[in-house]
XYZ file of C-alpha atoms in Angstrom:
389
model
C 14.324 -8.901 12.829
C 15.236 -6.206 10.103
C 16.753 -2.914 11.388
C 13.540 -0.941 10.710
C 11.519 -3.154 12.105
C 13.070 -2.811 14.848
C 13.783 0.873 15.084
C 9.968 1.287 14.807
C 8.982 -1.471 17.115
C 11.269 0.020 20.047
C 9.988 3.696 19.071
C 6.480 2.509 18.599
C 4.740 4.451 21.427
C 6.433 7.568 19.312
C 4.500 6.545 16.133
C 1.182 5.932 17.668
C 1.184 9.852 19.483
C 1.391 11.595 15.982
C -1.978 9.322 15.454
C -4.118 11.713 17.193
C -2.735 14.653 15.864
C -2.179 13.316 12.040
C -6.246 12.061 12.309
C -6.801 15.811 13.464
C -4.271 17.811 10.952
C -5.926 15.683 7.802
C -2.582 14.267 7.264
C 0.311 12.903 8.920
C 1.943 15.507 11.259
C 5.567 16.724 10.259
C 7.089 14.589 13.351
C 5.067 11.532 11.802
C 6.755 12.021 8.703
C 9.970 12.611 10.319
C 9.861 8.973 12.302
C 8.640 7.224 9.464
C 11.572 8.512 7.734
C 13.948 8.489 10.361
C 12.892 4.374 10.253
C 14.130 3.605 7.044
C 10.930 2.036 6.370
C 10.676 4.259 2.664
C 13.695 2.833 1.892
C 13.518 -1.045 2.523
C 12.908 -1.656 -1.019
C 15.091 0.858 -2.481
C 18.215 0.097 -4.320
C 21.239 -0.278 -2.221
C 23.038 2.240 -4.305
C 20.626 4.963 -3.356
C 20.399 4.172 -0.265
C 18.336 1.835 0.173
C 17.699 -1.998 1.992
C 16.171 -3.891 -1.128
C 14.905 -6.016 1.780
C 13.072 -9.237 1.963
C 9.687 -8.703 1.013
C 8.199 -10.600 3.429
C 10.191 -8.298 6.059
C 8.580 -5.254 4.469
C 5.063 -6.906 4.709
C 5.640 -7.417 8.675
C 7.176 -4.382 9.062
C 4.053 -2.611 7.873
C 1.473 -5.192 9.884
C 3.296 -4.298 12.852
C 2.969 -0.361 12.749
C -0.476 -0.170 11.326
C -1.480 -2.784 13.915
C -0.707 0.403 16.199
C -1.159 3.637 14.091
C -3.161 2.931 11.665
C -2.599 6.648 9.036
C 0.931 5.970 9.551
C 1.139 2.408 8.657
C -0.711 2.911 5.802
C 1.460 5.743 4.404
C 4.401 3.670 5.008
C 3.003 0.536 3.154
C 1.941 3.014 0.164
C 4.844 5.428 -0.186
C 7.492 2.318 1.013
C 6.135 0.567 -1.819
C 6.882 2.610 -4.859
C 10.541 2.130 -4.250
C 9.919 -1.022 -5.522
C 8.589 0.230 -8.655
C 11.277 2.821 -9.255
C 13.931 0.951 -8.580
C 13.162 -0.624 -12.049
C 12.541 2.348 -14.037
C 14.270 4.251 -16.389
C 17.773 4.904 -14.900
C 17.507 8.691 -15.861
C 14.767 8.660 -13.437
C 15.765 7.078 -10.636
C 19.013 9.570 -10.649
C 16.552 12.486 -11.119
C 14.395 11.320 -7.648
C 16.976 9.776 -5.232
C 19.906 11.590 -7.148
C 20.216 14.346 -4.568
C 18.111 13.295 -1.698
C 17.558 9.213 -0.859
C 15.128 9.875 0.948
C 12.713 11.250 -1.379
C 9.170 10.188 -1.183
C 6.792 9.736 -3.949
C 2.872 9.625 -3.756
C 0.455 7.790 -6.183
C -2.345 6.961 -7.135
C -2.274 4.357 -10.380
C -6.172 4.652 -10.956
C -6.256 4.646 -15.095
C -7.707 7.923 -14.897
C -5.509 10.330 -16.075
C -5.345 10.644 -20.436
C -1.956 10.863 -22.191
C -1.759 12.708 -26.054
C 2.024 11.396 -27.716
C 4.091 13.886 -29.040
C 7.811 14.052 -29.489
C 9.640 12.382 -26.597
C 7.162 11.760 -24.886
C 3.302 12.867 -23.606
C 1.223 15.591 -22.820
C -0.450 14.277 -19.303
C -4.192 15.670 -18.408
C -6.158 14.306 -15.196
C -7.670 14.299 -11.680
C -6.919 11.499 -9.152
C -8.099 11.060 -5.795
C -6.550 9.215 -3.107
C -2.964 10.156 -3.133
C -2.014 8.958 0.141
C 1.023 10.643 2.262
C 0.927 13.266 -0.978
C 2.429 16.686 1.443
C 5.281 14.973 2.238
C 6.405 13.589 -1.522
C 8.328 15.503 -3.877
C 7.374 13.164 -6.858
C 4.000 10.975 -7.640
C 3.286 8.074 -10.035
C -0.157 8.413 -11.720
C -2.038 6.033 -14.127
C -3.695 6.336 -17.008
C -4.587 5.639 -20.775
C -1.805 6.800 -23.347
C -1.870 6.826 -27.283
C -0.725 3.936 -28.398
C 2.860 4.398 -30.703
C 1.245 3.455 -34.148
C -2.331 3.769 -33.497
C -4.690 6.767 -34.524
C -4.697 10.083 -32.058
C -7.407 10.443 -29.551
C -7.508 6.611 -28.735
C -6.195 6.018 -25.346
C -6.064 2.438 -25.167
C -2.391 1.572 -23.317
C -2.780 1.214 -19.444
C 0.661 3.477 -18.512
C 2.068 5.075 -15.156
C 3.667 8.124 -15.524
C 6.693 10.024 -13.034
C 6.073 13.553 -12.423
C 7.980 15.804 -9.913
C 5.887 18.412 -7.556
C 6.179 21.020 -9.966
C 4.024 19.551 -12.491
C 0.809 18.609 -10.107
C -2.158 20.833 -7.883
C -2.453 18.887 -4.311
C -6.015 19.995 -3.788
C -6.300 20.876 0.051
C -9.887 20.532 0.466
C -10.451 16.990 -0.840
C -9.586 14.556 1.881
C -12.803 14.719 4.092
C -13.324 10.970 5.296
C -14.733 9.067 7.916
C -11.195 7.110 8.385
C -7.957 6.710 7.962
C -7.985 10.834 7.839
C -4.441 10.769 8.853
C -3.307 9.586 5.897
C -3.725 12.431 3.871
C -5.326 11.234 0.371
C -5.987 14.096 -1.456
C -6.581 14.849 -4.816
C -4.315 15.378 -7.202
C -4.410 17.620 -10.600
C -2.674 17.525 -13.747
C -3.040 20.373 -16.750
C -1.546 19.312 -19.834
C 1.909 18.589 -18.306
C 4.833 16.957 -20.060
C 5.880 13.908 -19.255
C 9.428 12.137 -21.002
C 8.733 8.748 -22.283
C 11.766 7.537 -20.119
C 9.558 8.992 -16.947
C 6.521 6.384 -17.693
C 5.912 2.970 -17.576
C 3.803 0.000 -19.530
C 2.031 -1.060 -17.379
C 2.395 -4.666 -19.110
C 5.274 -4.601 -19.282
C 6.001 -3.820 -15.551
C 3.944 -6.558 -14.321
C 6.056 -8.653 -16.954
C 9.031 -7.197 -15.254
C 10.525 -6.181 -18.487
C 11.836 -3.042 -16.819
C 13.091 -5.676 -13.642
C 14.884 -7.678 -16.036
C 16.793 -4.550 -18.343
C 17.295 -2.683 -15.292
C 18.161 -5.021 -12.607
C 18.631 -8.025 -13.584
C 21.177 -8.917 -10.715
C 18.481 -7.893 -8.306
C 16.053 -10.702 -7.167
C 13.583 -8.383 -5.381
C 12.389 -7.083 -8.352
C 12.193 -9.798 -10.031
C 8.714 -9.871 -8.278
C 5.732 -8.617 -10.229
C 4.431 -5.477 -9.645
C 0.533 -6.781 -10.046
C 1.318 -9.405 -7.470
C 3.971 -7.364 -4.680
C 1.955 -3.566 -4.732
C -1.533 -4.873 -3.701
C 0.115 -7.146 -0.988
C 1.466 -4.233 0.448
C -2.219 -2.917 0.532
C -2.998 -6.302 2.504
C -0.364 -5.784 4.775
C -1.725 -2.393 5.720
C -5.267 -3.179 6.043
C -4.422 -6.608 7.910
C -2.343 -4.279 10.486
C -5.138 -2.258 10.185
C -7.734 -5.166 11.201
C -5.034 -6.442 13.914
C -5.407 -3.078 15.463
C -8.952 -3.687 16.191
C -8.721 -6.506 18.099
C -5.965 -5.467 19.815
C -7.531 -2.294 21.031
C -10.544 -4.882 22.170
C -8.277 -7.070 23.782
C -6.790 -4.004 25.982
C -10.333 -2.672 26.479
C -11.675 -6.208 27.481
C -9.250 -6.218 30.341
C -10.921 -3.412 32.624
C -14.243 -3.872 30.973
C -17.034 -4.570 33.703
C -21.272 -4.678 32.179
C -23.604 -4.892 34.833
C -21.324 -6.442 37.800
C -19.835 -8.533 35.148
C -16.351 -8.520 34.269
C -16.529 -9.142 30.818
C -13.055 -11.743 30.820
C -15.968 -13.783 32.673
C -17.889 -13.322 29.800
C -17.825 -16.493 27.589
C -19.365 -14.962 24.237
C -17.126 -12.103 24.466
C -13.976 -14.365 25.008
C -14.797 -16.757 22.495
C -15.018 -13.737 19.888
C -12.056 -12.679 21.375
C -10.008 -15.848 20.885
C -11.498 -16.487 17.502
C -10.547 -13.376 15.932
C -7.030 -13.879 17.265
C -6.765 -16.937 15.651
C -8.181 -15.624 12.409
C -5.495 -12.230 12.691
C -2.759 -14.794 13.108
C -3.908 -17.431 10.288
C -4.121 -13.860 8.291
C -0.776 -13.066 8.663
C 0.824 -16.255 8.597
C -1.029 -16.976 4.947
C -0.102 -13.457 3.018
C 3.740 -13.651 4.578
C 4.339 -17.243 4.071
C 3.452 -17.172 0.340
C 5.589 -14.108 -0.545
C 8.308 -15.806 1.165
C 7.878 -18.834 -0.760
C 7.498 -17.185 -4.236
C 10.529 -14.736 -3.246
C 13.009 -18.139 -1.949
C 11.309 -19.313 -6.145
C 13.139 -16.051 -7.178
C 16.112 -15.900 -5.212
C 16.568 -19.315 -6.802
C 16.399 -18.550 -10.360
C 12.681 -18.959 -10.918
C 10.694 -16.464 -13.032
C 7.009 -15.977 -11.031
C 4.193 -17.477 -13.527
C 0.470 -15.870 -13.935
C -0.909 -19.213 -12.332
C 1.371 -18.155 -9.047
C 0.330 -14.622 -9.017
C -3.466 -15.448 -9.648
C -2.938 -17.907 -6.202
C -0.942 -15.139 -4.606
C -3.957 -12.655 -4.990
C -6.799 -14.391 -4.129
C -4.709 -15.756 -0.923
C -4.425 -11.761 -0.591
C -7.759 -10.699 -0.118
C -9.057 -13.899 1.598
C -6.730 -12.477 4.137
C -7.775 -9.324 4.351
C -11.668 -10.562 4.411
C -11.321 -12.782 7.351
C -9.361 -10.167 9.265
C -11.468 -7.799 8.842
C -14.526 -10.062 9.668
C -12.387 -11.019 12.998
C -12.526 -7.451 13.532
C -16.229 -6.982 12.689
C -16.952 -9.906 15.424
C -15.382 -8.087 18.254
C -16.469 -4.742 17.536
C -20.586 -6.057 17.669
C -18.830 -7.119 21.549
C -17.492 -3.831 22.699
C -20.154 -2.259 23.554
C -21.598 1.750 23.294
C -18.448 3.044 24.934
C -16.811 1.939 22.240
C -18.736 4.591 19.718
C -16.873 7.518 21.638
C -13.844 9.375 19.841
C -11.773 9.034 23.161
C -11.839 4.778 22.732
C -8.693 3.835 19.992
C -11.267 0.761 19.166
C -13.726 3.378 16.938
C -11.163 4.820 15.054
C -9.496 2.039 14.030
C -12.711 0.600 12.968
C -13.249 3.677 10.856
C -10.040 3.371 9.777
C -10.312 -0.248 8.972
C -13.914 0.021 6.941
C -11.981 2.763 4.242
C -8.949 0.779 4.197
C -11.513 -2.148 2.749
C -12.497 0.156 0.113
C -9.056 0.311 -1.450
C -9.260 -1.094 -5.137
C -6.516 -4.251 -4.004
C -9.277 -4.969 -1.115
C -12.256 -5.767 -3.096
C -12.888 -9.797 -3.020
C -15.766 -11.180 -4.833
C -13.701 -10.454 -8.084
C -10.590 -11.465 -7.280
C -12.453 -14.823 -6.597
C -14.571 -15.113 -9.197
C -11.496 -14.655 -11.318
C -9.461 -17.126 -10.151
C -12.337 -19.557 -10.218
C -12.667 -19.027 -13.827
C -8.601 -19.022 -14.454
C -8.715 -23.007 -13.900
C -11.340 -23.175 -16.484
C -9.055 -21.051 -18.742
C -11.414 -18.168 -18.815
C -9.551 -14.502 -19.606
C -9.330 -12.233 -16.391
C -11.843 -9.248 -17.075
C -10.708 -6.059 -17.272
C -10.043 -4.121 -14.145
C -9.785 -6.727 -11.743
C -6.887 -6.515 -9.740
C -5.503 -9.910 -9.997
């Protein structure tokens, strides 16, 4: 077991009190923050020279599961802000000093929705936008956010290259007032705004070329954990989260199950209720075991000198949401079991359904594209644009 891991899963009853409170706040509480930091978790794929793990993937996937499975906001702002790591690590080197230079465990917030428009100038861009869903976003100090740039040599006011771009607080609104959800309210999402800020070209990232790992390969090229691509390892950390998310679920119906009595009936006695029961179980396990047994093959590929091909990340991502569909629909089946007590805010079941149906609305989550996709890859058809495979 790796060291976070293991921190959290000895501290877990910790984690899931700031639940409660972080659902209530609209963000994760300070003390959240402060455990999830405290974890190392942020800093499992960080490089080891700031700090950092640059851990097994597989070990960060499990790592998330397991505290999502149990507090759900936090989890999920663990799987998001732990992941960018990952995509820093590769980046410009001036960057990475400029982050983790004084503090290693700075945080950085997102989101990569293309929404954000980039004019070039001299050394760099002049960065305009509004993006929602900037998870964990109170506690970072930096945030990556997509959008369309100006290409080098084309004409101005075409934004036609898909780019992420590295901005510290300074530069970007949080908007206070624009995280009002249903679920996973814990997690903080807020907006985010950007008026014509400057951004360095060495503080921005082609998005091609990232999921090429062109910046893996000049950057750190005696590093086999980024040798992953970014298309293929950021949207499994999404799965991990949600599939934690789902596991929660049944877990909480499992507990609930236990001193459960309908009518006279105790409902272990009930055979429809333990057959959903069992099944989902199965289906949370055979989850798991699919999404962390491929990135552990394609990382033991990497670690051995293999370079990750399109056909292997097109598998990996349609193995991804599969996943995440039949956990959640494991957690659909017992939640139709549990009953009207299970509707009030005092029963964990509810909210981690809530929090479970807007983790399934996360960009990485949505399925019948992914699949059609990857149908029409063996025919040799071209991937359409904006499907996240």
């Amino acid at each position: 077991m790796h060291p976070v891991r293991e921190i959290i899963t000895s501290n877990i009853d910790r984690f899931v009190n700031q639940e409660v409170p972080s659902n209530e706040l609209g963000r994760v509480t300070d003390e959240g923050a402060k455990l999830i930091r405290e974890s190392g978790l942020v800093r499992m794929l960080q490089p080891k020279e700031y700090g950092g793990f640059e851990a097994d993937p597989r070990e960060f996937y499990l790592t998330v599961m397991e505290l999502a499975s149990r507090a759900s906001s936090l989890g999920w702002v663990g799987s998001v802000v732990g992941v960018h790591p990952f995509q820093f690590g590769q980046g410009d080197p001036r960057m990475q000093e400029e982050v983790w230079g004084q503090d290693h465990d700075t945080w950085t917030a997102s989101p990569y929705a293309p929404i954000g428009k980039a004019r070039r100038v001299d050394g760099g861009f002049i960065l305009s936008g509004q993006w929602p869903f900037s998870s964990g976003t109170d506690h970072c100090k930096w945030a990556v956010l997509g959008g369309f740039a100006e290409s080098k040599n084309g004409p101005a006011g075409e934004f036609t290259v898909l780019t992420h771009f590295v901005l510290p607080r300074a530069d970007y609104e949080i908007l206070q007032d624009s995280w009002n959800v249903m679920g996973l309210a814990g997690t903080g999402s807020k907006d985010v705004l950007v008026k014509e800020v400057f951004v360095p070209e060495y503080r921005t990232y082609n998005v091609q070329d990232l999921n090429d790992c062109v910046y893996a390969t000049r950057n750190r090229p005696d590093s086999p954990l980024y040798q992953l691509p970014f298309d293929l390892f950021f949207p499994g950390a999404i799965s991990a989260a949600t599939m934690g998310i789902a596991a929660g679920v049944v877990k909480h119906f499992a507990e609930y199950t236990g001193g459960r009595v309908r009518m006279g009936v105790k409902q272990t006695q009930n055979p429809y209720h333990m057959a959903s029961l069992g099944a989902a179980l199965a289906d949370i396990d055979a989850s798991r075991q699919h999404v962390l047994g491929e990135i552990g093959e394609i990382y033991k590929f990497v670690l051995a000198g293999g370079k990750v091909t399109k056909e292997m990340k097109y598998q990996a991502r349609v193995n991804q949401v599969r996943a995440v569909r039949r956990s959640a629909e494991a957690a659909a089946e017992v939640f139709k079991h549990a009953g009207g007590n299970a509707s009030r805010l005092t029963n964990p079941i509810q909210r981690s359904w809530r929090d479970l149906s807007v983790a399934m609305g996360h960009a990485c989550n949505i399925d019948d594209p992914v699949y059609a996709a990857y149908a029409g890859s063996l025919y040799g058809l071209p991937i359409p644009r904006g499907v996240v495979i």
